[in-house]
Amino acid sequence: MTQLYDEPYRPQFHYSPPRAWLNDPNGLVYYQGEYHLFYQYHPDGLEWGPMHWGHAVSADLIHWQTLPIALYPDSLGKIFSGTVVVDQHNTSGLVPGGGLVAVYSYDTQTQGVAYSTDQGRTWTKYIANPILPALHKDFRDPKIFWHDATKRWIMAIAAGNSLMFFSSPDLLAWEQCSTFGDSQGAFTYEVPDLIPFQVGGVTRWVLIASVIPGAPAGGSGTLYYVGNFDGRVFTADPSTATLWLDYGADNYAGTTWNNHPDGSYVFIGWMNNWLYAKNIPTSVWRGAMTFPRELTLVETTEGWRLRQTPIAALGQLRQHSTQQGAFDLSGEHAVTGLDSVPGELTVDFELGTAAQVGVWLFGAMEIMYDRTAHTLTVQRPDAGLTDFPTTISAPLSPDALGRIRLHLLIDRASVEVFANDGLLSLTNQVFPQTQRPQITLFARGGTARIASLGTHWLKSIHR
Ligand code: FRU
């Protein structure tokens, strides 16, 4: 019998539940030395079903301890996605001395409250639930933060083609403030998050939302708007294009941790796509999270952009690191030093005369930059799934030094690509025949130069 956590395709440095179905991360909050990860969980099956909140905790966002289910369905409905905040000053009156308050959706699209005064170990549902009625047929996925300027709690919540904002003094009575809609009304939103970034003494706000369908790789995906929030209304900077947080097929319903101890914003998403989520070839469990990424907002020649950086704590998993460069590349070059997964690869390409450069791995996935098209394309023709978008492209330009810089996080069933210091991210599942990454670099139509090449084996978080 295969040991739990060593099954084929079992993630080795990403969170996955011991057993059964997982989707969205929920209630991300740091409290008293622990990061909490709640998640949409169907404990009785390998497909989506009656939703509960699963629960795991971690001291470092990497090694997770799975705890008992936190929230069970009740007479008001099944428990959909939502948020947890630290109600330090007991504004709700529910947590004397301070504690955790969860605000979540019921599948009936009403909103409920639950609270915990024992570090999230046990939860009590608020007696007067629901606290908000179903104001729309798809009214769900609240995310809440404390807004110091107005001394109120702010809720962002999805309502079909728009996102709505509410405010409250006590997490229980909510006043509607505004509605934000994509100008073309083109998207159906789920799971919003609203984040203030301090950049050069100015606060700039980023509104993240998941959309289904309409993502660049097909199916479900995550976009963002950069703009301003005045305590009631979010106004997006005028921009011609939709900004995608991830161009890959497999990063959905992600949000950031509330109350992060150093004030940073760390994002995690469900590493799957509603197009085929129930068909991915795992048994025992189904579904995993992305690796946590720190978000920062940076000014580029094209405007403000989110940058995603795998959290620095990843460093503690690294072993047997190699570093080489520079050397010329024409044709193919087999990368040595990373004989099994999980692992990490960093490679900086100088394009030289090459028309295309890239990485081929697992005998199943190609990551290729095309200098004429200015695109980074991931192909996964032999990814082990049918019904699966196989060609996934994103716009990319060389950096100021004329380089294409790739950083790959490689697990048994996923490759997360961060390009040019995380200004572009492509997260994709792959279900290869082998656990040997068999990494090959290539240059086509000319000679490129590898300015630097690094590999790390990563220790499994399960051992
Ligand atoms: C997003 C979503 C949410 C909903 C939850 C149900 O993936 O559809 O809108 O709350 O999943 O599991």
XYZ file of C-alpha atoms and ligand atoms in Angstrom:
475
model
C 0.000 0.000 0.000
C 1.267 3.477 -0.840
C 1.968 5.576 2.179
C -0.223 8.613 2.702
C 1.542 11.663 1.208
C 3.692 9.521 -1.062
C 1.035 8.646 -3.625
C 1.642 9.399 -7.312
C 1.146 13.153 -7.926
C 0.981 13.953 -4.195
C 2.346 17.492 -3.773
C 5.579 17.501 -1.775
C 5.771 21.202 -0.870
C 2.241 22.422 -1.488
C -0.692 21.996 0.868
C -3.097 19.193 -0.024
C -5.630 17.601 2.352
C -4.865 14.099 3.640
C -8.030 12.834 2.005
C -10.984 14.045 -0.069
C -11.851 17.085 -2.141
C -10.492 20.612 -1.609
C -11.192 23.868 -3.453
C -10.856 27.550 -2.448
C -8.603 28.697 0.388
C -10.778 30.394 3.024
C -10.340 32.442 6.167
C -6.622 33.127 5.729
C -5.457 34.739 8.932
C -2.360 34.913 11.123
C -3.049 34.773 14.847
C -0.867 34.134 17.882
C 2.010 32.495 16.065
C -0.032 30.472 13.595
C -1.068 30.926 9.994
C -4.520 29.471 9.492
C -5.545 27.963 6.198
C -9.222 27.054 6.032
C -10.537 25.708 2.768
C -13.584 24.528 0.878
C -13.751 20.869 1.751
C -15.984 17.936 0.904
C -14.903 15.282 3.412
C -17.009 12.492 1.912
C -15.859 12.495 -1.666
C -13.330 13.228 -4.378
C -15.660 15.648 -6.110
C -17.231 18.923 -5.026
C -20.175 18.305 -2.702
C -21.697 19.648 0.520
C -19.124 22.193 1.585
C -17.392 22.385 4.957
C -14.398 24.415 6.044
C -11.337 22.200 6.320
C -8.547 23.563 8.478
C -4.760 23.509 8.676
C -2.223 25.567 10.623
C 1.421 26.385 10.063
C 4.165 28.361 11.763
C 5.987 29.082 8.491
C 3.355 28.824 5.698
C 5.189 25.736 4.417
C 4.805 22.888 6.932
C 1.113 22.337 7.645
C -0.722 20.451 10.332
C -4.210 19.430 9.280
C -6.767 19.969 12.056
C -10.364 18.750 12.404
C -13.041 20.333 10.220
C -13.778 23.862 11.462
C -17.248 24.587 10.063
C -19.991 22.099 9.243
C -23.175 22.733 7.270
C -26.141 23.742 9.429
C -29.873 24.390 9.002
C -29.099 27.557 6.991
C -27.009 25.746 4.413
C -23.614 24.459 3.341
C -20.546 26.560 4.113
C -19.120 28.391 1.099
C -16.073 30.640 0.933
C -15.307 33.454 3.335
C -12.879 35.257 5.570
C -11.551 35.288 9.131
C -10.471 38.430 10.979
C -8.851 39.021 14.352
C -11.409 40.935 16.415
C -8.825 42.098 18.917
C -11.039 44.689 20.611
C -14.191 42.579 20.543
C -16.067 44.984 18.264
C -18.500 42.143 17.614
C -19.192 41.492 21.284
C -18.717 37.798 20.465
C -15.113 37.334 21.573
C -14.455 38.924 24.989
C -10.727 39.503 25.345
C -10.257 39.175 21.579
C -10.601 36.251 19.191
C -11.328 35.144 15.655
C -14.494 35.963 13.726
C -15.353 34.165 10.489
C -17.751 35.652 7.947
C -18.707 33.147 5.267
C -21.346 32.482 2.656
C -23.995 29.849 2.846
C -24.741 28.047 -0.393
C -28.085 29.897 -0.256
C -26.040 33.092 -0.874
C -26.763 34.529 2.564
C -23.851 35.407 4.848
C -23.131 33.908 8.249
C -20.819 34.563 11.189
C -18.962 32.138 13.461
C -16.452 32.899 16.214
C -13.678 31.231 18.141
C -11.889 32.121 21.368
C -9.527 29.127 21.308
C -7.168 29.912 18.395
C -9.638 28.626 15.833
C -9.877 25.136 17.308
C -13.618 25.284 17.927
C -16.227 27.575 16.406
C -19.664 28.766 17.470
C -22.152 29.975 14.897
C -23.687 33.378 15.631
C -27.198 32.923 16.977
C -28.788 35.543 14.707
C -27.386 34.244 11.396
C -27.678 35.117 8.599
C -26.244 38.605 8.971
C -26.851 39.527 5.317
C -29.608 38.228 3.048
C -29.040 37.022 -0.508
C -28.916 40.395 -2.277
C -28.112 38.714 -5.588
C -28.537 35.182 -6.886
C -24.738 34.850 -6.709
C -23.842 36.796 -3.593
C -20.849 35.295 -1.880
C -17.228 35.007 -0.800
C -16.817 37.958 1.604
C -13.311 39.186 2.397
C -12.996 41.612 5.308
C -10.309 43.899 6.679
C -10.133 46.705 9.243
C -9.979 50.155 7.623
C -8.181 52.384 10.059
C -9.004 55.689 8.342
C -12.760 55.212 8.773
C -12.495 52.955 11.848
C -14.779 50.419 10.211
C -14.616 46.902 8.903
C -14.794 46.759 5.096
C -16.239 43.788 3.213
C -15.638 43.061 -0.459
C -18.099 40.491 -1.780
C -18.967 39.057 -5.198
C -22.379 39.673 -6.735
C -22.454 38.155 -10.217
C -21.090 40.690 -12.737
C -20.115 43.104 -10.026
C -18.315 43.329 -6.719
C -19.923 45.066 -3.779
C -18.462 46.887 -0.776
C -20.035 47.076 2.652
C -18.859 48.562 5.920
C -19.592 47.771 9.541
C -18.580 48.856 13.044
C -19.075 45.378 14.531
C -18.877 42.675 11.805
C -22.603 42.026 12.294
C -24.529 45.038 10.939
C -23.442 45.897 7.416
C -24.127 49.004 5.368
C -23.795 48.898 1.590
C -21.223 51.427 0.326
C -20.764 50.872 -3.393
C -20.765 48.545 -6.364
C -17.854 47.966 -8.722
C -18.409 46.432 -12.147
C -16.131 45.696 -15.022
C -16.909 48.355 -17.645
C -17.953 45.750 -20.190
C -19.743 43.649 -17.589
C -17.761 40.851 -19.160
C -16.905 38.841 -16.094
C -18.689 36.834 -13.480
C -16.785 37.391 -10.282
C -16.046 35.221 -7.276
C -13.740 35.540 -4.263
C -12.573 39.188 -4.156
C -9.752 40.638 -2.062
C -8.918 44.314 -1.570
C -5.368 45.184 -0.537
C -3.676 48.480 0.367
C -0.033 48.701 -0.692
C 2.220 51.427 0.659
C 4.476 52.559 -2.173
C 6.735 55.553 -1.626
C 4.494 56.990 1.075
C 1.337 56.626 -1.041
C -1.379 54.023 -0.530
C -2.390 52.257 -3.715
C -5.149 49.694 -3.670
C -5.365 46.451 -5.576
C -8.671 44.673 -6.051
C -8.175 40.989 -6.825
C -11.045 38.856 -8.085
C -11.522 35.437 -9.562
C -13.554 35.137 -12.734
C -15.331 32.243 -14.348
C -15.258 31.744 -17.281
C -12.997 34.017 -19.342
C -9.506 33.381 -17.980
C -6.639 33.612 -20.503
C -5.957 29.871 -20.382
C -9.674 29.043 -20.488
C -12.072 28.336 -17.649
C -11.487 30.025 -14.303
C -8.709 32.452 -13.394
C -7.675 35.452 -11.355
C -7.432 39.112 -12.369
C -6.764 42.392 -10.584
C -7.386 46.107 -10.797
C -5.072 48.806 -9.478
C -6.761 51.911 -8.131
C -7.964 53.812 -5.110
C -10.333 53.040 -2.250
C -11.683 55.919 -0.161
C -13.372 53.832 2.502
C -16.562 53.413 0.473
C -15.768 53.290 -3.241
C -13.049 51.509 -5.228
C -12.047 53.360 -8.398
C -9.815 51.548 -10.881
C -7.055 53.487 -12.634
C -8.110 54.007 -16.242
C -6.483 51.136 -18.077
C -7.065 49.543 -21.420
C -6.243 45.983 -20.575
C -7.363 43.510 -17.956
C -4.465 42.567 -15.697
C -4.167 38.866 -14.943
C -2.629 37.784 -11.695
C -1.775 34.453 -13.281
C -1.830 33.460 -16.950
C -1.641 29.778 -16.152
C -4.619 27.481 -16.062
C -4.391 26.571 -12.395
C -4.617 29.439 -9.947
C -8.107 30.227 -8.740
C -10.018 31.734 -5.827
C -6.846 32.984 -4.141
C -6.689 35.649 -1.449
C -4.131 37.033 1.010
C -3.562 36.436 4.721
C -5.118 38.905 7.096
C -2.970 40.220 9.939
C 0.363 39.034 8.518
C 2.927 39.721 11.277
C 5.276 41.813 9.118
C 2.478 43.657 7.334
C 3.169 41.980 4.010
C 0.552 40.414 1.751
C 0.958 36.715 1.071
C -1.341 35.132 -1.470
C -2.338 31.517 -1.961
C -4.727 30.104 -4.572
C -6.444 26.846 -5.376
C -4.126 25.198 -7.926
C -6.891 23.955 -10.183
C -9.462 25.030 -12.766
C -13.215 24.467 -12.661
C -12.989 23.289 -16.310
C -11.536 19.949 -15.279
C -11.013 20.057 -11.511
C -12.972 16.899 -10.875
C -11.055 14.954 -13.521
C -7.499 15.386 -12.310
C -5.986 11.918 -11.920
C -5.487 11.706 -8.173
C -7.073 9.269 -5.788
C -7.352 9.550 -1.982
C -7.329 13.392 -2.154
C -8.134 15.841 -4.908
C -6.894 19.427 -4.987
C -3.930 21.425 -3.723
C -2.931 25.026 -3.095
C -0.342 27.085 -4.950
C 2.883 27.826 -3.163
C 2.391 31.010 -1.054
C 3.575 34.146 -2.847
C 4.371 37.521 -1.416
C 2.650 40.274 -3.390
C 4.188 43.683 -3.937
C 3.070 46.509 -6.191
C 5.723 47.898 -8.524
C 5.799 50.614 -11.170
C 6.848 49.363 -14.602
C 7.088 51.100 -17.959
C 3.603 49.719 -18.619
C 2.106 50.926 -15.342
C 1.563 49.486 -11.873
C 1.850 45.738 -11.668
C 1.672 43.075 -9.013
C 4.902 41.207 -8.474
C 4.712 37.702 -7.024
C 7.628 36.207 -5.148
C 7.558 32.749 -3.587
C 7.848 33.377 0.154
C 11.440 33.510 1.398
C 10.860 30.592 3.790
C 11.123 28.341 0.724
C 14.877 28.659 1.288
C 14.679 26.278 4.256
C 13.677 23.437 1.909
C 16.631 23.903 -0.438
C 19.429 21.382 -0.584
C 22.119 20.239 -3.043
C 22.087 23.600 -4.788
C 24.039 24.122 -8.006
C 24.924 27.313 -9.849
C 26.496 27.728 -13.289
C 26.914 30.188 -16.099
C 27.599 31.804 -18.352
C 27.640 29.576 -21.434
C 26.388 29.588 -24.998
C 23.386 27.537 -25.942
C 22.421 26.333 -29.369
C 20.222 23.319 -29.702
C 19.716 21.557 -26.399
C 21.447 21.363 -23.039
C 20.517 18.752 -20.452
C 20.473 20.267 -16.967
C 22.215 18.152 -14.367
C 21.810 18.566 -10.628
C 18.080 18.029 -10.317
C 17.403 14.321 -10.627
C 14.066 14.143 -8.894
C 11.226 16.351 -7.795
C 10.425 18.482 -5.942
C 12.871 21.109 -7.073
C 13.533 24.591 -8.199
C 15.166 25.971 -11.332
C 16.330 29.495 -12.105
C 17.583 30.321 -15.570
C 18.447 33.651 -17.184
C 18.491 33.640 -20.975
C 20.232 36.244 -23.102
C 18.471 35.869 -26.409
C 21.511 36.363 -28.689
C 20.380 35.401 -32.168
C 17.893 32.748 -31.054
C 14.277 32.993 -32.169
C 13.018 30.906 -29.269
C 14.450 29.806 -25.959
C 13.009 27.684 -23.208
C 12.827 24.721 -20.904
C 11.489 21.247 -21.534
C 10.679 19.048 -18.561
C 9.149 15.743 -17.513
C 9.053 14.842 -21.216
C 5.637 16.480 -20.946
C 5.864 20.253 -20.650
C 7.540 22.991 -22.662
C 8.022 26.575 -21.476
C 9.085 28.685 -24.440
C 9.799 32.379 -25.045
C 9.294 33.609 -28.602
C 11.124 36.841 -29.368
C 8.943 37.813 -32.335
C 5.630 37.122 -30.675
C 6.839 38.449 -27.288
C 5.110 35.588 -25.570
C 5.933 33.005 -22.972
C 4.037 29.846 -23.830
C 3.515 26.740 -21.751
C 2.583 23.610 -23.645
C 1.466 20.490 -21.859
C 0.375 18.177 -24.661
C 1.237 15.045 -22.740
C 0.184 16.331 -19.366
C -1.791 13.246 -18.503
C -5.265 14.700 -18.791
C -7.866 14.992 -21.463
C -10.192 18.005 -21.643
C -7.321 20.173 -20.636
C -6.139 23.436 -22.207
C -2.760 22.439 -23.569
C -1.302 25.693 -24.946
C -1.148 28.607 -22.536
C 0.415 31.921 -23.637
C 1.231 35.168 -21.878
C 2.752 38.455 -23.079
C 6.335 38.991 -21.935
C 9.152 41.352 -22.862
C 12.820 40.968 -22.009
C 13.965 42.847 -18.899
C 16.145 45.992 -18.944
C 19.243 43.833 -19.598
C 17.534 42.109 -22.520
C 17.093 38.880 -20.571
C 14.266 36.440 -20.067
C 14.520 35.225 -16.504
C 12.589 32.190 -15.397
C 12.091 30.805 -11.890
C 10.325 27.445 -11.742
C 8.847 25.682 -8.708
C 8.494 22.061 -9.705
C 6.414 19.582 -7.730
C 5.169 16.124 -8.649
C 2.103 17.486 -10.435
C 2.631 21.204 -10.965
C 5.038 23.764 -12.361
C 4.767 27.371 -11.195
C 6.612 29.736 -13.519
C 7.648 33.195 -12.335
C 9.123 35.283 -15.157
C 11.220 38.443 -14.898
C 11.187 38.600 -11.108
C 7.579 37.599 -10.729
C 6.000 40.251 -12.951
C 4.447 37.348 -14.812
C 3.211 34.136 -13.268
C 1.997 30.974 -14.979
C 0.795 28.192 -12.719
C -0.055 24.879 -14.313
C -0.702 21.326 -13.299
C 0.993 18.504 -15.142
C 0.638 14.777 -14.540
C 3.798 13.248 -15.968
C 4.727 9.593 -16.319
C 7.865 10.133 -14.308
C 9.131 11.796 -11.148
C 12.356 12.636 -12.912
C 12.150 16.212 -14.170
C 14.560 15.570 -17.083
C 15.154 19.272 -17.578
C 16.477 20.401 -20.943
C 17.186 23.980 -21.994
C 16.830 24.833 -25.657
C 17.562 27.596 -28.144
C 16.020 27.444 -31.593
C 16.832 29.418 -34.726
C 20.123 30.787 -33.432
C 22.413 30.889 -30.435
C 21.422 32.169 -27.003
C 23.495 32.574 -23.898
C 22.677 31.227 -20.458
C 23.715 34.055 -18.162
C 23.051 31.948 -15.102
C 21.526 28.612 -14.216
C 20.670 27.378 -10.741
C 19.004 24.289 -9.330
C 17.853 23.249 -5.881
C 16.400 20.029 -4.671
C 13.614 20.741 -2.252
C 13.022 18.673 0.872
C 9.560 17.214 1.107
C 7.417 18.935 3.748
C 5.998 15.537 4.710
C 9.220 14.086 6.090
C -15.123 29.518 -6.098
C -16.459 29.101 -5.489
C -16.994 30.198 -4.594
C -17.873 29.435 -3.649
C -17.115 28.133 -3.483
C -17.993 26.930 -3.329
O -14.355 28.446 -6.524
O -17.360 28.788 -6.511
O -17.658 31.236 -5.278
O -18.037 30.106 -2.435
O -16.310 27.985 -4.636
O -17.244 25.800 -3.025
